[in-house]
CSV table of C-alpha atoms in Angstrom, one decimal:
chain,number,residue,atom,x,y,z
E,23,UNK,CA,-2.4,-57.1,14.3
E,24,UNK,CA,-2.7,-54.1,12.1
E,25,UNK,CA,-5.9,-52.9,13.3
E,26,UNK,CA,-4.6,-53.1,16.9
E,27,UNK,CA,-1.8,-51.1,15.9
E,28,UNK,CA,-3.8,-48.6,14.1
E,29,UNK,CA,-5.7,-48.4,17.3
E,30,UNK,CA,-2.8,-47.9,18.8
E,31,UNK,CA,-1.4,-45.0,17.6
E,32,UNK,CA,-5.2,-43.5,17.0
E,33,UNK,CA,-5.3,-43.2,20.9
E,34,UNK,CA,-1.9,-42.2,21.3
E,35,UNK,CA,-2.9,-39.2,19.2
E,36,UNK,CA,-5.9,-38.8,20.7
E,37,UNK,CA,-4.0,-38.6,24.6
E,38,UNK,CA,-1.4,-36.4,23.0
E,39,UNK,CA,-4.3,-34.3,21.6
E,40,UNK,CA,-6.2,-34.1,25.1
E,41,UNK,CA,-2.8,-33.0,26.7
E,42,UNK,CA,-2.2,-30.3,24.5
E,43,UNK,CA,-5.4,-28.8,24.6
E,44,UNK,CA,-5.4,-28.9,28.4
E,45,UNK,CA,-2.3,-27.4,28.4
E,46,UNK,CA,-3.1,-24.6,26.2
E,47,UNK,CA,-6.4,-24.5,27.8
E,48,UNK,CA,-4.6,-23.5,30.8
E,49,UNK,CA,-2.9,-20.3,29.8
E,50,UNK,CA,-5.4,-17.9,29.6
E,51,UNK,CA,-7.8,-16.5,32.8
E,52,UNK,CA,-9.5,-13.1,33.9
E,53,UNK,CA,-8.9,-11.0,31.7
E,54,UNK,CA,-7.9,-12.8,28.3
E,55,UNK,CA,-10.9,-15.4,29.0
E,56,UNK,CA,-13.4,-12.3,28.7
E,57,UNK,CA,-11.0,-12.1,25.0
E,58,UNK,CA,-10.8,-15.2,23.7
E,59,UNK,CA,-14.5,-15.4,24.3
E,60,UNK,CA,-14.6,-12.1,22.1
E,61,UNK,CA,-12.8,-13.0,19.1
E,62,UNK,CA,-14.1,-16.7,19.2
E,63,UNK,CA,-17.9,-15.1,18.7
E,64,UNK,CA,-18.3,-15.2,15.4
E,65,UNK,CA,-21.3,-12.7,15.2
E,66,UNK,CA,-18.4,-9.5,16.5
E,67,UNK,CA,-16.6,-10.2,13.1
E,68,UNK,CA,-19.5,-9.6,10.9
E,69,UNK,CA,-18.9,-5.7,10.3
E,70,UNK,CA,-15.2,-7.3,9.5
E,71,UNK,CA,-16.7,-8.8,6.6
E,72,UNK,CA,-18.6,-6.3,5.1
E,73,UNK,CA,-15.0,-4.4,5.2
E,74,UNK,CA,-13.7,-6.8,3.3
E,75,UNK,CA,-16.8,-7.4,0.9
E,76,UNK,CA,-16.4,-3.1,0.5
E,77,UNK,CA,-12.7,-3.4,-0.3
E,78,UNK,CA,-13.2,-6.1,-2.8
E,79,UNK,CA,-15.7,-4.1,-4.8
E,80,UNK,CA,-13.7,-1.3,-4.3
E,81,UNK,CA,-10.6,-2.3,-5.3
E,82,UNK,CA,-11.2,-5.2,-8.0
E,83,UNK,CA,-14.5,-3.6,-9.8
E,84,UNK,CA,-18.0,-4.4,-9.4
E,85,UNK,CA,-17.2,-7.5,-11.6
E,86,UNK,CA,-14.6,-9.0,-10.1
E,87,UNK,CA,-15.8,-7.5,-6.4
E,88,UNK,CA,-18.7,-10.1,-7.2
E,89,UNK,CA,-16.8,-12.9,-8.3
E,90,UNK,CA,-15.1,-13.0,-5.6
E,91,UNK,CA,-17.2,-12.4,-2.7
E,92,UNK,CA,-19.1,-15.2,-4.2
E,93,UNK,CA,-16.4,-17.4,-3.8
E,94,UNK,CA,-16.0,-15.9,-0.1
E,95,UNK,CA,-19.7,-16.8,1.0
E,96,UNK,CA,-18.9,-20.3,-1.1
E,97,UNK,CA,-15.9,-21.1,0.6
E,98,UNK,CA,-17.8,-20.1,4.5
E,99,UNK,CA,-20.8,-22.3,2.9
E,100,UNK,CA,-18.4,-25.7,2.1
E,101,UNK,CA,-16.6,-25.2,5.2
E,102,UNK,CA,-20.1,-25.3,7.1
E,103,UNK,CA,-21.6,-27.7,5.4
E,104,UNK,CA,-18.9,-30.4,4.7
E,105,UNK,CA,-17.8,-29.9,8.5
E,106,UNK,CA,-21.3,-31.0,9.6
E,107,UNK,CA,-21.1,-34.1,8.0
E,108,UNK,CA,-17.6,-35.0,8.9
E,109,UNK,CA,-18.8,-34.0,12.4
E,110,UNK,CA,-21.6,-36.7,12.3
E,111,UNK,CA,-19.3,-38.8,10.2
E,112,UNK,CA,-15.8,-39.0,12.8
E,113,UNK,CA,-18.3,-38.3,15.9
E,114,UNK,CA,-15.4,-37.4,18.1
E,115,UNK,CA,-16.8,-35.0,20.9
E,116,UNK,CA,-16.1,-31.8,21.6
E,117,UNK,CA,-13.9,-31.3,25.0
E,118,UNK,CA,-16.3,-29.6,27.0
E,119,UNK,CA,-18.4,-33.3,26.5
E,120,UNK,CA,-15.6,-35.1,27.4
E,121,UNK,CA,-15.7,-36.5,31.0
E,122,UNK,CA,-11.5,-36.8,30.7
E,123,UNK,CA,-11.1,-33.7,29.7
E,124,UNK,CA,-13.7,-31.5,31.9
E,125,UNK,CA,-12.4,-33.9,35.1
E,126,UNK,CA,-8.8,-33.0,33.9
E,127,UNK,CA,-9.2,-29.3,34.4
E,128,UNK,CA,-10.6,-27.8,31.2
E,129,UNK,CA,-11.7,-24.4,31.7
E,130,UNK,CA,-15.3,-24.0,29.7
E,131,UNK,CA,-16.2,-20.1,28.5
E,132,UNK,CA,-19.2,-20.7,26.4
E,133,UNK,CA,-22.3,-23.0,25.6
E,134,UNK,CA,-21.3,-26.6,24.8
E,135,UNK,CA,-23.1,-26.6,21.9
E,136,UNK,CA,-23.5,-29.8,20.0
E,137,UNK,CA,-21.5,-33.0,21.2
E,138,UNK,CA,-19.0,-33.6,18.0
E,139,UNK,CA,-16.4,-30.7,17.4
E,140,UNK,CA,-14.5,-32.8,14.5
E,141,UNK,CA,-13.0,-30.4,12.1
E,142,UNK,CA,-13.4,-27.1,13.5
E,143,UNK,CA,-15.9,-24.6,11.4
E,144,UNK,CA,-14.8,-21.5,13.5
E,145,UNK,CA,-10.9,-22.6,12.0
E,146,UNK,CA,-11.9,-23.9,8.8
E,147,UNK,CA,-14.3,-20.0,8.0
E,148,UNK,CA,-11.5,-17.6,9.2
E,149,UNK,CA,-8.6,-19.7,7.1
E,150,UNK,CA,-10.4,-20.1,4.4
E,151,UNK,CA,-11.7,-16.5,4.3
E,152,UNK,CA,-8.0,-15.7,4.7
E,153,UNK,CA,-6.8,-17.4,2.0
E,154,UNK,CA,-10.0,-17.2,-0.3
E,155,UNK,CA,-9.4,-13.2,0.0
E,156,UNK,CA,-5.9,-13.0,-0.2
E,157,UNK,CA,-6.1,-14.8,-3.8
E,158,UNK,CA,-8.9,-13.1,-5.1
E,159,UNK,CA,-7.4,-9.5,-4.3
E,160,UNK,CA,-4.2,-10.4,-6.1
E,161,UNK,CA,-6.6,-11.0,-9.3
E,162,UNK,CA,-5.7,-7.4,-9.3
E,163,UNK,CA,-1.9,-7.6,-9.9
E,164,UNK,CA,-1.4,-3.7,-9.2
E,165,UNK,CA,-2.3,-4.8,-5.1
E,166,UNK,CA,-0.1,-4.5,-2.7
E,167,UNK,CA,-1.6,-7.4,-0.9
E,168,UNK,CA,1.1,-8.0,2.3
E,169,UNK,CA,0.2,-6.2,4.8
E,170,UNK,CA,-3.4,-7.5,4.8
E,171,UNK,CA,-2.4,-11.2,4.2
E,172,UNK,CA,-0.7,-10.4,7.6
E,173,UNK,CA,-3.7,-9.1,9.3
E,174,UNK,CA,-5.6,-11.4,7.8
E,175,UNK,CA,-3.8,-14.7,8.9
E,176,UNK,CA,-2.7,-13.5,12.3
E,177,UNK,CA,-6.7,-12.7,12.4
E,178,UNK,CA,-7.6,-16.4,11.5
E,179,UNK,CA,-4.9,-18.1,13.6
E,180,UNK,CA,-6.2,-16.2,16.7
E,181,UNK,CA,-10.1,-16.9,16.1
E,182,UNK,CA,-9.2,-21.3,15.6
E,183,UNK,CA,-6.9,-21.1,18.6
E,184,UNK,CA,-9.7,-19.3,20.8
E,185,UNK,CA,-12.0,-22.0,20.0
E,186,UNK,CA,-9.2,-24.2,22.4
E,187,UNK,CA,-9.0,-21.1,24.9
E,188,UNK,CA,-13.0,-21.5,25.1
E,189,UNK,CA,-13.6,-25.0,25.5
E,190,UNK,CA,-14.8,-25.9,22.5
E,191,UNK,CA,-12.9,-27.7,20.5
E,192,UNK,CA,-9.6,-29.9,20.9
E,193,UNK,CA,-6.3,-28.4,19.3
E,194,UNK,CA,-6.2,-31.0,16.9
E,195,UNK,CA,-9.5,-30.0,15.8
E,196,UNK,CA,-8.6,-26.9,15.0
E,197,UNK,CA,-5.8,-27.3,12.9
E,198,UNK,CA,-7.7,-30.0,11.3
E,199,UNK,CA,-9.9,-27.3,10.2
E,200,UNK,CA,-7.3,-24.9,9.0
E,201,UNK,CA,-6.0,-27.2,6.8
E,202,UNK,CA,-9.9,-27.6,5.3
E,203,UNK,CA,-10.5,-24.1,5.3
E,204,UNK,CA,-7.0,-23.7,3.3
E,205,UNK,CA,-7.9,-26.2,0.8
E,206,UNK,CA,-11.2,-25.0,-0.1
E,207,UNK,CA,-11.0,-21.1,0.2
E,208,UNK,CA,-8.0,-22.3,-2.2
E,209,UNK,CA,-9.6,-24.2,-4.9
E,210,UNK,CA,-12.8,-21.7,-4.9
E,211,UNK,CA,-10.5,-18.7,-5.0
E,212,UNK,CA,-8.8,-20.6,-7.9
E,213,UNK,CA,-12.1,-21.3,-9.4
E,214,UNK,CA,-13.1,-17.6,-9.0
E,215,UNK,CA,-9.7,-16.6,-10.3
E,216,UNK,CA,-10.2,-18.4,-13.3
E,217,UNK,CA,-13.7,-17.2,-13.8
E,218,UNK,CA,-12.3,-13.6,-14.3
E,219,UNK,CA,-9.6,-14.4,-16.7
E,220,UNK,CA,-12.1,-16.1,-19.2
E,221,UNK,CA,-14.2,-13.1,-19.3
E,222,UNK,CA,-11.5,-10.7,-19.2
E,223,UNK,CA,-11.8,-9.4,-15.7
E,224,UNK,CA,-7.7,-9.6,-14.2
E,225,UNK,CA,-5.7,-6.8,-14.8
């Protein structure tokens, strides 16, 4: 009886899930498809990066600049890697593969890509980026860090949501990869953190 239950509520979630997406999904046409296409392209953000690799030099120091772009590249590595094998693990597929959802009305902007979509990478990099960042800049205790934690989260949030806007991924999996990208730009930032106070690096 439990595992019917569990069942139960697994596909209620899932339903909900599909209703959501579709519905958000929905919102966007002409103009804010061409984008939502944009910002979900992870290759336009690149020169965003090296912006933020600059500033983290600049501001922290060589040292800690390379710290902590380490733990940047670690924390875009773990969320790639561990979200492939969850992916194959969970094997939920992406909307744009789901009859359901594509005979429902979903509007599809790019490539399908691969069939499994479970957690979302392109929501797991730009959190954990966020938060990785955020922390490693305020190793530097004399940075005014707030108005760039607000660019930078309002810049993640957009880039996981316009994986829904595209077709690619179901709302669910999308904040299913914030939280991952949360947790691990958070513990390598921490790790990285802790890394410059033993050899004397914070100021």
């Amino acid at each position: 009886m439990e595992g019917v239950a569990e069942m139960t509520v697994l596909q209620y979630m899932h339903h909900l899930d599909q209703s959501v997406t579709l519905s958000i999904n929905s919102m966007s046409s002409g103009f804010m498809d061409r984008i939502w296409m944009f910002i979900s392209n992870q290759v336009v953000w690149y020169p965003m990066y090296a912006v933020i690799v600059f500033f983290l030099f600049w501001k922290l120091g060589w040292k800690r600049g390379l710290v902590c772009t380490v733990a940047c590249a670690l924390t875009v590595v773990a969320c790639d890697q561990i979200g492939n094998v969850v992916k194959d693990a969970v094997e939920r597929l992406r909307p744009c593969w789901d009859m359901n959802m594509v005979d429902g009305g979903l509007r599809i902007l790019e490539d399908k890509g691969g069939k499994y979509g479970f957690y979302s990478a392109h929501a797991a990099n730009s959190l954990g980026i966020a938060v990785c960042s955020i922390i490693c800049f305020k190793n530097r205790k004399s940075l005014n860090v707030k108005a760039y934690s607000i660019c930078i989260w309002i810049w993640a949030l957009l880039v996981g949501m316009s994986r829904v806007f595209v077709g690619k991924h179901f709302f669910g999996d999308v904040c299913a990869g914030f939280i991952a990208g949360a947790v691990f730009g958070y513990a390598i930032a921490k790790i990285a953190s802790f890394i410059c106070e033993r050899l004397g690096l914070n100021s």
